[in-house]
PDB file of C-alpha atoms in Angstrom:
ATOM      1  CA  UNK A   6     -31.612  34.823 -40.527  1.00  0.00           C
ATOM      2  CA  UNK A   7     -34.172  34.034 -42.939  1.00  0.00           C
ATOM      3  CA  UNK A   8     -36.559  36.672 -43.524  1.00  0.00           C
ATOM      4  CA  UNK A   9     -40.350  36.384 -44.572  1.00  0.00           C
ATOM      5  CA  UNK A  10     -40.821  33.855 -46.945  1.00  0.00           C
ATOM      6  CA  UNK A  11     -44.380  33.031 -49.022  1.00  0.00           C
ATOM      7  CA  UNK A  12     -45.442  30.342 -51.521  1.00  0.00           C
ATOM      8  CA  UNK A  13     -46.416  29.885 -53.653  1.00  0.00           C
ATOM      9  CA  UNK A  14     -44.491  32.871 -55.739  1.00  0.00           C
ATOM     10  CA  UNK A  15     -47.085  32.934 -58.549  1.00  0.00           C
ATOM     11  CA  UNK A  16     -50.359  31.330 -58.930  1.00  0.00           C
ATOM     12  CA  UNK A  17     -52.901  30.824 -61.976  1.00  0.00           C
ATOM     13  CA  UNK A  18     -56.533  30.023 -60.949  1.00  0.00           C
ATOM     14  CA  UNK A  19     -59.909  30.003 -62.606  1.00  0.00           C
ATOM     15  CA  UNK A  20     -62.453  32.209 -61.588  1.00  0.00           C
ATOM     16  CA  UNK A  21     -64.553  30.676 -58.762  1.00  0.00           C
ATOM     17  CA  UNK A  22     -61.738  28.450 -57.904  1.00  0.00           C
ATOM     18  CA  UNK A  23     -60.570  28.135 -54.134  1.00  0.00           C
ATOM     19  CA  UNK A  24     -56.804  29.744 -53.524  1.00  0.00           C
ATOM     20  CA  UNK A  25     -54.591  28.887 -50.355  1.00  0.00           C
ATOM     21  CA  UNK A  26     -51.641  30.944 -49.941  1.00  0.00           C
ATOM     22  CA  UNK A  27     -48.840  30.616 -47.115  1.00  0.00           C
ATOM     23  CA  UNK A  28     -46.485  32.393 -44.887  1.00  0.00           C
ATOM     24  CA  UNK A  29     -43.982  31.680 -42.758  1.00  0.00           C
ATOM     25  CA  UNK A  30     -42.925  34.849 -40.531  1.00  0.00           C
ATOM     26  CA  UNK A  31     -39.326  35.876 -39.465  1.00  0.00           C
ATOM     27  CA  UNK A  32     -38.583  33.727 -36.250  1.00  0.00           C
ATOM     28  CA  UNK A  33     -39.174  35.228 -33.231  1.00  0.00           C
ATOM     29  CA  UNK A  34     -42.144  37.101 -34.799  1.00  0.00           C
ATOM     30  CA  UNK A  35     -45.985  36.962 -33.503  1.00  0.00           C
ATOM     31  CA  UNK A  36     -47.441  39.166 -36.076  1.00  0.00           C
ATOM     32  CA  UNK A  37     -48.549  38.371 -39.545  1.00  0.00           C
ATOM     33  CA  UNK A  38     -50.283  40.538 -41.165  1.00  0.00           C
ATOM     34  CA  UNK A  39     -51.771  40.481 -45.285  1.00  0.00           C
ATOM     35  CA  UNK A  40     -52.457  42.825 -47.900  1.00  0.00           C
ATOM     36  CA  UNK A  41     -53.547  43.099 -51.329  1.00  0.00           C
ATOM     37  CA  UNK A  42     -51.493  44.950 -54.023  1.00  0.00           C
ATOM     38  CA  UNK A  43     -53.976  45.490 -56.868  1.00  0.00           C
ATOM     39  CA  UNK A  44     -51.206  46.790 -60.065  1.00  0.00           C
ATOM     40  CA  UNK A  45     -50.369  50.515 -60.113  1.00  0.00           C
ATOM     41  CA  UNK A  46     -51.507  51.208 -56.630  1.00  0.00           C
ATOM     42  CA  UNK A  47     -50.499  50.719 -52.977  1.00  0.00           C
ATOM     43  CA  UNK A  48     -51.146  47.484 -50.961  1.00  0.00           C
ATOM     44  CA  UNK A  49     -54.313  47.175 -49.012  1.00  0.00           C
ATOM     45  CA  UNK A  50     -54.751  45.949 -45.503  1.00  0.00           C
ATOM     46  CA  UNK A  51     -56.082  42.525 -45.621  1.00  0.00           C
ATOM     47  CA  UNK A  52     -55.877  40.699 -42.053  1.00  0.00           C
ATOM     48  CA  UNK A  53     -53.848  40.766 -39.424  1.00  0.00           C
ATOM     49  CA  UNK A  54     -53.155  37.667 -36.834  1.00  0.00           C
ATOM     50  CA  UNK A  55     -51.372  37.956 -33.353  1.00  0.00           C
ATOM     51  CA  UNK A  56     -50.651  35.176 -31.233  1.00  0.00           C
ATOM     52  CA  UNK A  57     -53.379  33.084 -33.621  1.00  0.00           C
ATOM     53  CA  UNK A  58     -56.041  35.329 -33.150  1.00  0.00           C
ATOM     54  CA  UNK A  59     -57.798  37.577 -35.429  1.00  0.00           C
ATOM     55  CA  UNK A  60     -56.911  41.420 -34.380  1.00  0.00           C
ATOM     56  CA  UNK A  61     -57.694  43.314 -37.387  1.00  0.00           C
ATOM     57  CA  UNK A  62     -59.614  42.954 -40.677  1.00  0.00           C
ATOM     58  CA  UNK A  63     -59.571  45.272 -43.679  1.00  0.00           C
ATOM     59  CA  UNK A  64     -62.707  45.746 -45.944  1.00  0.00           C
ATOM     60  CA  UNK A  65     -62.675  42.312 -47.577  1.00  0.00           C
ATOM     61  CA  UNK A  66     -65.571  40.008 -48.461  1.00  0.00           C
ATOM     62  CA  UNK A  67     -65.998  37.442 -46.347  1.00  0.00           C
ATOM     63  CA  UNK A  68     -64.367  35.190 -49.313  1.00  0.00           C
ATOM     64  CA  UNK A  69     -61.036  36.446 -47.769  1.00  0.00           C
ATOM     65  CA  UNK A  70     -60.374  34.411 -45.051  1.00  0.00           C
ATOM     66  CA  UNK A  71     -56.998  33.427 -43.071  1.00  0.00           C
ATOM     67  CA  UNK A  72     -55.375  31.710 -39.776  1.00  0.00           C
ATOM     68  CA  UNK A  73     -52.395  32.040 -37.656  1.00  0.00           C
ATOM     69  CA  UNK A  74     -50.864  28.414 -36.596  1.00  0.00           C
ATOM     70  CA  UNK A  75     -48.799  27.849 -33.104  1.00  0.00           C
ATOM     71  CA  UNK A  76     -45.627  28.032 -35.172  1.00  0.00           C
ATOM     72  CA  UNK A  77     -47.007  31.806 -35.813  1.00  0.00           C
ATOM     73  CA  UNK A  78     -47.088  30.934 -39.779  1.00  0.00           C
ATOM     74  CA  UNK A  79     -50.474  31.769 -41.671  1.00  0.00           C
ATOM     75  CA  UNK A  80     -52.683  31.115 -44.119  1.00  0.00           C
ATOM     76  CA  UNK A  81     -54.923  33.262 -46.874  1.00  0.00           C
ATOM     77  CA  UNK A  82     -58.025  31.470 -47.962  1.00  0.00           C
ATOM     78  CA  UNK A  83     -60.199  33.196 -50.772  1.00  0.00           C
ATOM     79  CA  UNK A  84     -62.895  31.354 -52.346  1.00  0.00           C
ATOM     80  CA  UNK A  85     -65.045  31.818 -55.487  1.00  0.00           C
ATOM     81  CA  UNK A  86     -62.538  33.503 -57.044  1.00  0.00           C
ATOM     82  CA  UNK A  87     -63.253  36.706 -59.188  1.00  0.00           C
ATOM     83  CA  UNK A  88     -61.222  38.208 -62.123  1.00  0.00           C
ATOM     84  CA  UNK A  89     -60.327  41.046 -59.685  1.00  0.00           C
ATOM     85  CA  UNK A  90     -58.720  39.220 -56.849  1.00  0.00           C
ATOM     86  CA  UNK A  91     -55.844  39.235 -59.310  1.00  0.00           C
ATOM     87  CA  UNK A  92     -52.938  40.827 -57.650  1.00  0.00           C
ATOM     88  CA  UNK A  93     -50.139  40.475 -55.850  1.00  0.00           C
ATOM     89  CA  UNK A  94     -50.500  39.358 -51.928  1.00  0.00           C
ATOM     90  CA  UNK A  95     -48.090  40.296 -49.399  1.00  0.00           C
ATOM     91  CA  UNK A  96     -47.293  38.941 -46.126  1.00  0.00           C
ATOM     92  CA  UNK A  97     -45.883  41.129 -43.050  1.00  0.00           C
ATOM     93  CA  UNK A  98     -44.091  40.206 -39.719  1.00  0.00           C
ATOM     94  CA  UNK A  99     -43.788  41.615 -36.802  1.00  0.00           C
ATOM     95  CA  UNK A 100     -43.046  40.863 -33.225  1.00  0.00           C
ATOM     96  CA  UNK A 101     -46.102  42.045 -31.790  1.00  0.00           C
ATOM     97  CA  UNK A 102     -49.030  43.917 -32.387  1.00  0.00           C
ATOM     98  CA  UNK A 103     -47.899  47.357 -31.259  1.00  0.00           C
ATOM     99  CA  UNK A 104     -47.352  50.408 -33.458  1.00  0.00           C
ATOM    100  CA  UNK A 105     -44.623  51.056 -32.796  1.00  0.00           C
ATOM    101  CA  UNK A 106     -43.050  48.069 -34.832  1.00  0.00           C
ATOM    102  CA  UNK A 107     -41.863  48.004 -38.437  1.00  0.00           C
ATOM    103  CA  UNK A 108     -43.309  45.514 -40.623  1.00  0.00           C
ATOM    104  CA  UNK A 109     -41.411  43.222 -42.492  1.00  0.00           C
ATOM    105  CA  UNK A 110     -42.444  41.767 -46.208  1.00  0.00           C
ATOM    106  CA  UNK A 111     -42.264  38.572 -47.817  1.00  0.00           C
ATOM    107  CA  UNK A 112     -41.611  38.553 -51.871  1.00  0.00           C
ATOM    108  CA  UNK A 113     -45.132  38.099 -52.047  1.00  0.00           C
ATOM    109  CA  UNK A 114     -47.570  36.099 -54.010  1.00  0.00           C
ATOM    110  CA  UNK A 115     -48.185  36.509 -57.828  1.00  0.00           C
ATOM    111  CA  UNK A 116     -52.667  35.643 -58.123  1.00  0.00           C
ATOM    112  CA  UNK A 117     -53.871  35.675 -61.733  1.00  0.00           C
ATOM    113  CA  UNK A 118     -57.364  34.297 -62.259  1.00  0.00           C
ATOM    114  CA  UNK A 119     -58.669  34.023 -65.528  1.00  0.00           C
TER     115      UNK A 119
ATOM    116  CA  UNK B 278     -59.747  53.854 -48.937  1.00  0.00           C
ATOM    117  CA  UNK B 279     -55.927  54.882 -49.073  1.00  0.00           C
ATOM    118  CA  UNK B 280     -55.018  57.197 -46.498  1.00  0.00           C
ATOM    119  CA  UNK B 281     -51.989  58.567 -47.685  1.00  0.00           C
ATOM    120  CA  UNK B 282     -51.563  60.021 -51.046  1.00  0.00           C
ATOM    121  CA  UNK B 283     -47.990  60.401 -52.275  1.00  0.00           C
ATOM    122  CA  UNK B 284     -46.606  63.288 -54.367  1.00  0.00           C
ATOM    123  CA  UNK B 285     -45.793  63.420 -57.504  1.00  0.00           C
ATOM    124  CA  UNK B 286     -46.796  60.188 -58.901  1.00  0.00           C
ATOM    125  CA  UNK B 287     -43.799  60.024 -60.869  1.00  0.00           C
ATOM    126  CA  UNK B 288     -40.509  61.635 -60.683  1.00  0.00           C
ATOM    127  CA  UNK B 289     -37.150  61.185 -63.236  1.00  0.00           C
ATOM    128  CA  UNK B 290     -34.035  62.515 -62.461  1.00  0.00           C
ATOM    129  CA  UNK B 291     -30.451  62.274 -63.232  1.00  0.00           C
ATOM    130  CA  UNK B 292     -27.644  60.606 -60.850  1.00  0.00           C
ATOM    131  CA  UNK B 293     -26.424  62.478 -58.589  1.00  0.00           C
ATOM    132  CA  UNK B 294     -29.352  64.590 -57.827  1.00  0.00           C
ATOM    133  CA  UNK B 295     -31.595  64.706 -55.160  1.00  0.00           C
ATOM    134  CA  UNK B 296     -35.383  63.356 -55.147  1.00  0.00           C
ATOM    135  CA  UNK B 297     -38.233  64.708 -52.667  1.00  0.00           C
ATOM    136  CA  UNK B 298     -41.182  63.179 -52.376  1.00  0.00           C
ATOM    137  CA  UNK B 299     -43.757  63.633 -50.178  1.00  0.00           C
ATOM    138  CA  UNK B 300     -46.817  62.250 -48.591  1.00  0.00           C
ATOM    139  CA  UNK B 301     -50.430  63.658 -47.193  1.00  0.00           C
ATOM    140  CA  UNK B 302     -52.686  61.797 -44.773  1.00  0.00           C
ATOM    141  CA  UNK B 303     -56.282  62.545 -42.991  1.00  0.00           C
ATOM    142  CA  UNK B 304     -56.043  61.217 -39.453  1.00  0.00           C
ATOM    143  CA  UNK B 305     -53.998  61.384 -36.546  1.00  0.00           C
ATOM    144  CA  UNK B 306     -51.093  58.569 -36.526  1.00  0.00           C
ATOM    145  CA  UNK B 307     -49.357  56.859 -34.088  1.00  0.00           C
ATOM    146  CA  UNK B 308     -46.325  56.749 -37.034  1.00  0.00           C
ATOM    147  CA  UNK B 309     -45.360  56.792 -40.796  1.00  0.00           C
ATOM    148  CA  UNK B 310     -42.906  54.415 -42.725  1.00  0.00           C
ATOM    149  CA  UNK B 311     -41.654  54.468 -45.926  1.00  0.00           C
ATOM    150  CA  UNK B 312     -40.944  51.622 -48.327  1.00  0.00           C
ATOM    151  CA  UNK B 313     -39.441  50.920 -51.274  1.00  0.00           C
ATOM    152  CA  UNK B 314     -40.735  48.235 -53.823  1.00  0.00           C
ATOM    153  CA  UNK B 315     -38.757  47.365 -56.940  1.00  0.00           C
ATOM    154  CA  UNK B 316     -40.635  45.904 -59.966  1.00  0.00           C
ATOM    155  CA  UNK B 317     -44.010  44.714 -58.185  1.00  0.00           C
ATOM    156  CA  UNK B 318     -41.729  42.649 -55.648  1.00  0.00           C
ATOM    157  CA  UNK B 319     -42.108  42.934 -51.953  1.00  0.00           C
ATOM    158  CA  UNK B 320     -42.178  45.532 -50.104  1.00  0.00           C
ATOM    159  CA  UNK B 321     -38.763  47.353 -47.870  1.00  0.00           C
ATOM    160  CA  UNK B 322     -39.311  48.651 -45.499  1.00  0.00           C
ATOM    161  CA  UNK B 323     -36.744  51.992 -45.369  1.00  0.00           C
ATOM    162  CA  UNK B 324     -37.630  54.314 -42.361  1.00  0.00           C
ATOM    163  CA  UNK B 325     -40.190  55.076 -39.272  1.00  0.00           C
ATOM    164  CA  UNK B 326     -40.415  58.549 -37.969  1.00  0.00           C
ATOM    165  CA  UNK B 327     -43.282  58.239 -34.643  1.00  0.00           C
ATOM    166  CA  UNK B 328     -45.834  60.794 -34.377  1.00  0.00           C
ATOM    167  CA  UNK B 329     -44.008  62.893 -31.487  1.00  0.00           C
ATOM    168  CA  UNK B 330     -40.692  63.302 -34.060  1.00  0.00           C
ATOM    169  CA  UNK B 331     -40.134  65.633 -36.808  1.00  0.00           C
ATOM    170  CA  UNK B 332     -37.118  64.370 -38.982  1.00  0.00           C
ATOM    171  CA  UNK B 333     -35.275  61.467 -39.001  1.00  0.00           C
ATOM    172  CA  UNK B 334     -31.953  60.319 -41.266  1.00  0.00           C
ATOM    173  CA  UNK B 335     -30.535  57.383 -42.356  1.00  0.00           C
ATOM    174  CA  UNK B 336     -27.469  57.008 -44.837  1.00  0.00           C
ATOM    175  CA  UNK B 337     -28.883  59.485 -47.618  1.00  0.00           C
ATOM    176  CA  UNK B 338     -32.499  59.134 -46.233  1.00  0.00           C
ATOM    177  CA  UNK B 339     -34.278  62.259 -44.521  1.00  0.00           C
ATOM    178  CA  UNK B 340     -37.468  61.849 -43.604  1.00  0.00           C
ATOM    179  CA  UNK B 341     -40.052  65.282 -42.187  1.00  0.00           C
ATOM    180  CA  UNK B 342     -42.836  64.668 -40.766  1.00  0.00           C
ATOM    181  CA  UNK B 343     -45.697  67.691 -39.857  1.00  0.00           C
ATOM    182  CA  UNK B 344     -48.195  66.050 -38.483  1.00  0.00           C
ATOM    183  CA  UNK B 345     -50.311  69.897 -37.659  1.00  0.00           C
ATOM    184  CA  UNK B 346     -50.280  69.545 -41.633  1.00  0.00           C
ATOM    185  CA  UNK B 347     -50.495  66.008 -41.695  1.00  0.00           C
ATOM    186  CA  UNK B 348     -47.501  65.488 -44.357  1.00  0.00           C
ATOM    187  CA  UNK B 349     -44.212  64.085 -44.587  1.00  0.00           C
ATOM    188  CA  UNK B 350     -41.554  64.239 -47.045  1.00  0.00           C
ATOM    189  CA  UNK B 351     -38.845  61.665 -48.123  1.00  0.00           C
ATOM    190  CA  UNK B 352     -35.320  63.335 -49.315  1.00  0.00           C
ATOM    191  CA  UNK B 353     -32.984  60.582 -51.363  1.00  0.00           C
ATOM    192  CA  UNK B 354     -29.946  62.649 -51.181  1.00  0.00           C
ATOM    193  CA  UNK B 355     -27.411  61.883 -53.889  1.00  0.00           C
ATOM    194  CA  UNK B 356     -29.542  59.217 -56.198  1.00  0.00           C
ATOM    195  CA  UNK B 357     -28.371  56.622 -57.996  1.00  0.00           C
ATOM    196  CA  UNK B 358     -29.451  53.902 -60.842  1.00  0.00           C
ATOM    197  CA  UNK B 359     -30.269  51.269 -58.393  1.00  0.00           C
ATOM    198  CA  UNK B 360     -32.558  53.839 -56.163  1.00  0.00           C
ATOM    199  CA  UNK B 361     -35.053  53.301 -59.773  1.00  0.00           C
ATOM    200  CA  UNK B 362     -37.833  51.966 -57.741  1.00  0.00           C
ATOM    201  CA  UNK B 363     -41.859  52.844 -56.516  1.00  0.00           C
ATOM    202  CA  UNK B 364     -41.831  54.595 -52.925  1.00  0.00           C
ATOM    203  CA  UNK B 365     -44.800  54.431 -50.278  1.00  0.00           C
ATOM    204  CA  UNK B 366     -45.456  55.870 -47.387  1.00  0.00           C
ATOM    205  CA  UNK B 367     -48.052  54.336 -44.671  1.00  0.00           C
ATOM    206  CA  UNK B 368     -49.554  55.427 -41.933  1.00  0.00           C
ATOM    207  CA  UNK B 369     -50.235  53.320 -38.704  1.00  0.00           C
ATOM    208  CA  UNK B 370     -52.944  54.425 -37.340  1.00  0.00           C
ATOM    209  CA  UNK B 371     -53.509  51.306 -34.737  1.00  0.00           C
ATOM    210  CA  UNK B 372     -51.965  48.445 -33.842  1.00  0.00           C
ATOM    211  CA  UNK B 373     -49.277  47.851 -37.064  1.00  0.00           C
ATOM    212  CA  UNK B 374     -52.279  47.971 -39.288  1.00  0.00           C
ATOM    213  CA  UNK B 375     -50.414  49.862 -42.082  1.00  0.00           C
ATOM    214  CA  UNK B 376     -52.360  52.155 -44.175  1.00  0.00           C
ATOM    215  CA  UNK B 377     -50.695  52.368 -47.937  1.00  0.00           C
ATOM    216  CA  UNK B 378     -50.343  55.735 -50.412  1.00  0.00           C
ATOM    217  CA  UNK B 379     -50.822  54.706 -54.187  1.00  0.00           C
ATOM    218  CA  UNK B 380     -46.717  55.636 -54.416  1.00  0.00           C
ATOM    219  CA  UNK B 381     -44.302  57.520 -56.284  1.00  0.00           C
ATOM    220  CA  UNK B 382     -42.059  55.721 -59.298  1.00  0.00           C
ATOM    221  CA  UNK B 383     -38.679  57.232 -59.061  1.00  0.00           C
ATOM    222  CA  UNK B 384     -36.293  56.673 -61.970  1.00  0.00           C
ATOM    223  CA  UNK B 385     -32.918  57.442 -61.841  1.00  0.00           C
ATOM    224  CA  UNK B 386     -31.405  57.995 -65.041  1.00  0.00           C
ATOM    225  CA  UNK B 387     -27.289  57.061 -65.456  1.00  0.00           C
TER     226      UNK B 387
END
């Protein structure tokens, strides 16, 4: 089975340029969650979507933005772009929003802005 | 803010040997997972130990968790070259919102 899968892998953008980044979740999963691995530190709780709806948000601007599709694959939207959105962006699945589930991560998403 | 805080922030050893590192939090979990990342790639996902257990093991994995001293501990019994790789641990604290350490960087020397 295919596992998570993202695109683009990497991604050069200008500052205050518009980004779009994708995810496609393992199949069968409902959750897809994003974060935000800044280098040298630990990934940071973006977003998470269940069942296309909004169930969690982590302390982002409101530049961050994102959507869950019925196919349960996702979208992260950041506009305006600043030099320190640079990082790496990771996508999780899960099958459902409980606790009690492990996550599972795409390669992730390579953002430099310049 | 990051919730857990992994110690040490870097640890080299020699194959063969064993690596501990372990992992402090502030607030009461529902559970705690460790991943492995290799070279800023994604993120796998290794074990889960839930609040209400106290060790867990798989293959050369042991995993403590204390939650009256809100800590755990990851043992990598036995390391080897390809175990070279940054380790977090997160907490989950509600709903699979996972809440990342800033890692350790193991190297395993050959």
């Amino acid at each position: 089975d295919a596992g998570v899968t993202q695109s683009p892998t990497h991604l050069i953008k200008t500052r205050g340029q518009h980004v779009t980044l994708r995810c496609s979740p393992i199949s069968g999963h409902k959750s897809v969650s994003w974060y935000q691995q800044v280098l040298g530190q630990g990934p940071q709780f973006i977003f998470q979507y269940y069942e296309k709806e909004e169930r969690g948000r982590g302390n982002f601007p409101d530049r961050f933005s994102a959507r869950q599709f019925p196919n349960y694959s996702s979208e992260l939207n950041v506009n305006a772009l600043l030099l320190g959105d640079s990082a790496l962006y990771l996508c999780a699945s899960s099958p459902s929003d409980r606790s009690y589930n492990e996550q599972f991560f795409g390669p992730g998403t390579r953002l430099t802005v310049l | 803010s990051q919730q857990g805080e992994e110690d040490p922030q870097a640890l080299s050893i020699q194959e063969g040997e064993n690596a501990t590192m372990n992992c402090s939090y502030k607030t009461s979990i529902n559970n705690l997972q460790w991943y492995r990342q290799n070279s800023g790639r994604g993120l796998v996902h290794l074990i889960l130990i839930r609040s209400n257990e106290r060790e867990k093991h798989s293959g050369r994995l042991r995993v403590t968790l204390d939650t009256s001293k809100k800590s755990s501990s990851l043992l990598i019994t036995a390391s080897r070259a390809a175990d070279t790789a940054s380790y977090f641990c997160a907490t989950d604290v509600s709903g699979s919102r996972l809440t990342f350490g800033e890692g350790t960087q193991l190297t395993v020397n050959p």
